[in-house]
């Protein structure tokens, strides 16, 4: 699977911060049932790698690891079953390791220099992060203009109300969003309904 294939699975990639492994399967099942198959599990909790392992067992789920900061975390995430990798920024060290591994990789960028560093590594798909605090839609439009081969997944501060505006940008393939799964014990009905609404944003 390529990073393009991951980004094309649905208009929204849910960004998941999960503390309790018991929540992993019900959340993944509800998201997939609602039409969101690409799931980004952030490595922000001690349970994250186990959550990836558990979610990877759910039929239809394409589980990735987010907040990957270095080659050690990259390797641990791949070992746990992650099928794509997302990072908040892009260093040469992490970028080279990700490219060498062959796994679909979506590095975070905020500036033209970040994008050029990615292009030097052969990367053309990026996470614009944090999207809203980095100038929002006008900033991404300005960045996308000189880099016509690049495509983006804006993440950070995007809501159910603003997602459609971001998705209207020609250079945007999908958006990342934490609004789909509320904090706390998962309510399958609520999550599936939110996923269904998110998956219909391009309709």
Short mmCIF file of C-alpha atoms in Angstrom, two decimals:
data_model
loop_
_atom_site.label_atom_id
_atom_site.label_comp_id
_atom_site.label_asym_id
_atom_site.label_seq_id
_atom_site.Cartn_x
_atom_site.Cartn_y
_atom_site.Cartn_z
CA UNK A 1 0.00 0.00 0.00
CA UNK A 2 1.24 3.50 -0.86
CA UNK A 3 0.72 6.66 1.17
CA UNK A 4 -1.62 7.83 -1.63
CA UNK A 5 -3.72 4.70 -1.15
CA UNK A 6 -3.93 5.39 2.59
CA UNK A 7 -4.91 9.03 2.03
CA UNK A 8 -7.55 7.97 -0.51
CA UNK A 9 -9.33 5.56 1.86
CA UNK A 10 -11.53 8.34 3.28
CA UNK A 11 -11.61 12.14 3.50
CA UNK A 12 -10.79 12.02 7.23
CA UNK A 13 -8.09 10.11 9.09
CA UNK A 14 -9.12 9.93 12.76
CA UNK A 15 -6.28 10.95 15.09
CA UNK A 16 -6.58 8.70 18.13
CA UNK A 17 -5.11 9.17 21.62
CA UNK A 18 -6.06 6.00 23.50
CA UNK A 19 -5.04 5.24 27.09
CA UNK A 20 -6.90 1.96 27.59
CA UNK A 21 -6.26 -1.05 25.36
CA UNK A 22 -9.80 -2.26 26.12
CA UNK A 23 -11.08 0.68 24.07
CA UNK A 24 -9.05 -0.23 20.98
CA UNK A 25 -11.24 -2.81 19.30
CA UNK A 26 -14.64 -1.13 19.86
CA UNK A 27 -13.29 2.19 18.57
CA UNK A 28 -11.74 0.59 15.47
CA UNK A 29 -14.87 -1.43 14.73
CA UNK A 30 -17.10 1.64 15.02
CA UNK A 31 -14.84 3.75 12.80
CA UNK A 32 -14.61 1.09 10.09
CA UNK A 33 -18.37 0.54 10.23
CA UNK A 34 -18.80 4.28 9.68
CA UNK A 35 -16.54 4.26 6.63
CA UNK A 36 -13.22 5.46 8.10
CA UNK A 37 -10.60 2.75 7.54
CA UNK A 38 -7.30 4.62 7.94
CA UNK A 39 -6.76 5.00 11.70
CA UNK A 40 -3.86 6.99 13.16
CA UNK A 41 -2.96 5.83 16.67
CA UNK A 42 -0.68 8.44 18.22
CA UNK A 43 2.30 7.25 20.26
CA UNK A 44 1.34 9.63 23.07
CA UNK A 45 0.28 7.00 25.60
CA UNK A 46 2.01 3.97 27.14
CA UNK A 47 -0.72 1.76 25.62
CA UNK A 48 -0.27 3.00 22.05
CA UNK A 49 1.73 0.09 20.61
CA UNK A 50 -0.63 -2.46 22.16
CA UNK A 51 -3.58 -0.46 20.81
CA UNK A 52 -2.08 -0.69 17.31
CA UNK A 53 -1.69 -4.46 17.71
CA UNK A 54 -5.32 -4.80 18.81
CA UNK A 55 -6.80 -2.50 16.17
CA UNK A 56 -4.83 -4.28 13.44
CA UNK A 57 -6.98 -7.37 14.12
CA UNK A 58 -10.16 -5.55 13.05
CA UNK A 59 -11.30 -6.43 9.53
CA UNK A 60 -11.04 -3.47 7.19
CA UNK A 61 -8.90 -1.33 9.49
CA UNK A 62 -5.68 0.12 8.11
CA UNK A 63 -3.88 1.12 11.29
CA UNK A 64 -1.00 3.56 11.36
CA UNK A 65 1.17 5.14 14.04
CA UNK A 66 1.26 8.87 14.62
CA UNK A 67 3.57 11.11 16.67
CA UNK A 68 6.54 9.05 15.49
CA UNK A 69 9.63 11.08 16.39
CA UNK A 70 12.69 8.92 15.68
CA UNK A 71 13.88 5.69 14.03
CA UNK A 72 13.43 3.65 17.24
CA UNK A 73 9.75 4.58 17.43
CA UNK A 74 9.43 3.93 13.69
CA UNK A 75 10.76 0.40 14.16
CA UNK A 76 8.59 -0.26 17.22
CA UNK A 77 5.47 0.92 15.39
CA UNK A 78 6.20 -1.29 12.37
CA UNK A 79 6.82 -4.25 14.68
CA UNK A 80 3.44 -3.58 16.34
CA UNK A 81 1.71 -3.85 12.96
CA UNK A 82 1.46 -0.22 11.82
CA UNK A 83 0.83 -0.02 8.08
CA UNK A 84 1.66 3.67 7.74
CA UNK A 85 3.64 6.22 9.74
CA UNK A 86 2.78 9.84 10.57
CA UNK A 87 5.20 12.28 12.21
CA UNK A 88 4.61 15.82 13.54
CA UNK A 89 7.73 17.08 11.78
CA UNK A 90 10.46 15.96 9.40
CA UNK A 91 14.11 15.38 10.25
CA UNK A 92 16.65 13.93 7.87
CA UNK A 93 17.30 11.06 10.32
CA UNK A 94 13.67 9.99 10.59
CA UNK A 95 12.98 10.66 6.93
CA UNK A 96 15.84 8.46 5.73
CA UNK A 97 14.83 5.65 8.10
CA UNK A 98 11.21 5.80 6.97
CA UNK A 99 12.12 5.81 3.27
CA UNK A 100 14.53 2.89 3.79
CA UNK A 101 11.83 0.89 5.58
CA UNK A 102 9.48 1.24 2.61
CA UNK A 103 6.45 1.92 4.81
CA UNK A 104 3.97 4.62 3.67
CA UNK A 105 5.14 7.80 5.43
CA UNK A 106 3.33 11.08 6.04
CA UNK A 107 5.74 13.56 7.64
CA UNK A 108 4.63 16.80 9.22
CA UNK A 109 5.58 20.10 7.60
CA UNK A 110 4.92 23.74 8.45
CA UNK A 111 7.25 25.67 6.11
CA UNK A 112 8.60 25.70 2.58
CA UNK A 113 11.95 24.49 3.92
CA UNK A 114 10.24 21.47 5.48
CA UNK A 115 8.65 20.58 2.15
CA UNK A 116 11.98 20.99 0.32
CA UNK A 117 13.65 18.68 2.87
CA UNK A 118 10.95 16.12 2.11
CA UNK A 119 11.31 16.51 -1.65
CA UNK A 120 15.06 15.91 -1.26
CA UNK A 121 14.15 12.54 0.29
CA UNK A 122 11.75 11.71 -2.55
CA UNK A 123 8.62 12.49 -0.50
CA UNK A 124 5.66 14.38 -1.96
CA UNK A 125 2.89 13.69 0.58
CA UNK A 126 2.87 15.69 3.80
CA UNK A 127 0.89 16.45 6.92
CA UNK A 128 0.40 20.22 7.35
CA UNK A 129 0.67 20.53 11.11
CA UNK A 130 -0.54 22.18 13.26
CA UNK A 131 -2.87 23.39 10.54
CA UNK A 132 -4.94 26.12 12.21
CA UNK A 133 -2.18 27.69 14.32
CA UNK A 134 0.18 27.72 11.33
CA UNK A 135 -2.04 30.13 9.43
CA UNK A 136 -4.92 27.92 8.38
CA UNK A 137 -6.22 27.64 4.83
CA UNK A 138 -4.51 30.80 3.48
CA UNK A 139 -1.12 29.51 4.67
CA UNK A 140 -1.56 26.10 3.07
CA UNK A 141 -2.74 27.63 -0.20
CA UNK A 142 0.38 29.80 -0.23
CA UNK A 143 2.65 26.83 0.52
CA UNK A 144 1.00 24.53 -2.01
CA UNK A 145 1.37 26.97 -4.91
CA UNK A 146 5.14 26.59 -5.54
CA UNK A 147 5.11 22.86 -4.78
CA UNK A 148 2.64 21.65 -7.40
CA UNK A 149 3.53 17.94 -7.00
CA UNK A 150 2.91 17.94 -3.24
CA UNK A 151 -0.36 16.85 -1.64
CA UNK A 152 -1.37 17.39 1.95
CA UNK A 153 -3.28 16.10 4.95
CA UNK A 154 -3.89 19.12 7.20
CA UNK A 155 -4.14 18.17 10.88
CA UNK A 156 -4.46 20.19 14.07
CA UNK A 157 -7.45 22.27 15.07
CA UNK A 158 -9.66 21.02 12.23
CA UNK A 159 -13.27 20.39 13.23
CA UNK A 160 -16.34 18.75 11.74
CA UNK A 161 -17.49 22.26 10.79
CA UNK A 162 -14.24 23.35 9.08
CA UNK A 163 -13.17 20.06 7.46
CA UNK A 164 -15.15 20.58 4.26
CA UNK A 165 -13.44 23.95 3.64
CA UNK A 166 -10.02 22.29 3.97
CA UNK A 167 -11.05 19.42 1.70
CA UNK A 168 -12.06 21.93 -0.99
CA UNK A 169 -8.38 22.87 -1.47
CA UNK A 170 -7.15 21.08 -4.62
CA UNK A 171 -3.83 20.08 -2.97
CA UNK A 172 -5.60 18.46 0.01
CA UNK A 173 -6.27 14.71 -0.24
CA UNK A 174 -7.67 14.25 3.28
CA UNK A 175 -7.64 15.82 6.73
CA UNK A 176 -6.69 14.49 10.14
CA UNK A 177 -9.19 14.96 12.93
CA UNK A 178 -9.55 14.13 16.60
CA UNK A 179 -13.21 15.18 16.76
CA UNK A 180 -14.50 11.82 15.47
CA UNK A 181 -13.72 9.94 18.70
CA UNK A 182 -14.53 11.78 21.96
CA UNK A 183 -12.37 11.16 25.01
CA UNK A 184 -13.40 8.53 27.53
CA UNK A 185 -15.10 5.16 27.21
CA UNK A 186 -16.18 4.59 23.61
CA UNK A 187 -19.81 4.87 22.62
CA UNK A 188 -20.01 2.82 19.42
CA UNK A 189 -23.21 4.43 18.17
CA UNK A 190 -21.84 7.96 18.58
CA UNK A 191 -18.48 7.11 17.03
CA UNK A 192 -20.01 5.29 14.07
CA UNK A 193 -22.37 8.22 13.41
CA UNK A 194 -19.48 10.71 13.54
CA UNK A 195 -17.43 8.46 11.24
CA UNK A 196 -20.31 8.19 8.79
CA UNK A 197 -20.65 11.99 8.68
CA UNK A 198 -16.89 12.39 8.22
CA UNK A 199 -16.73 9.80 5.44
CA UNK A 200 -19.44 11.71 3.57
CA UNK A 201 -17.61 15.05 3.61
CA UNK A 202 -16.53 14.71 -0.04
CA UNK A 203 -19.99 13.63 -1.25
#
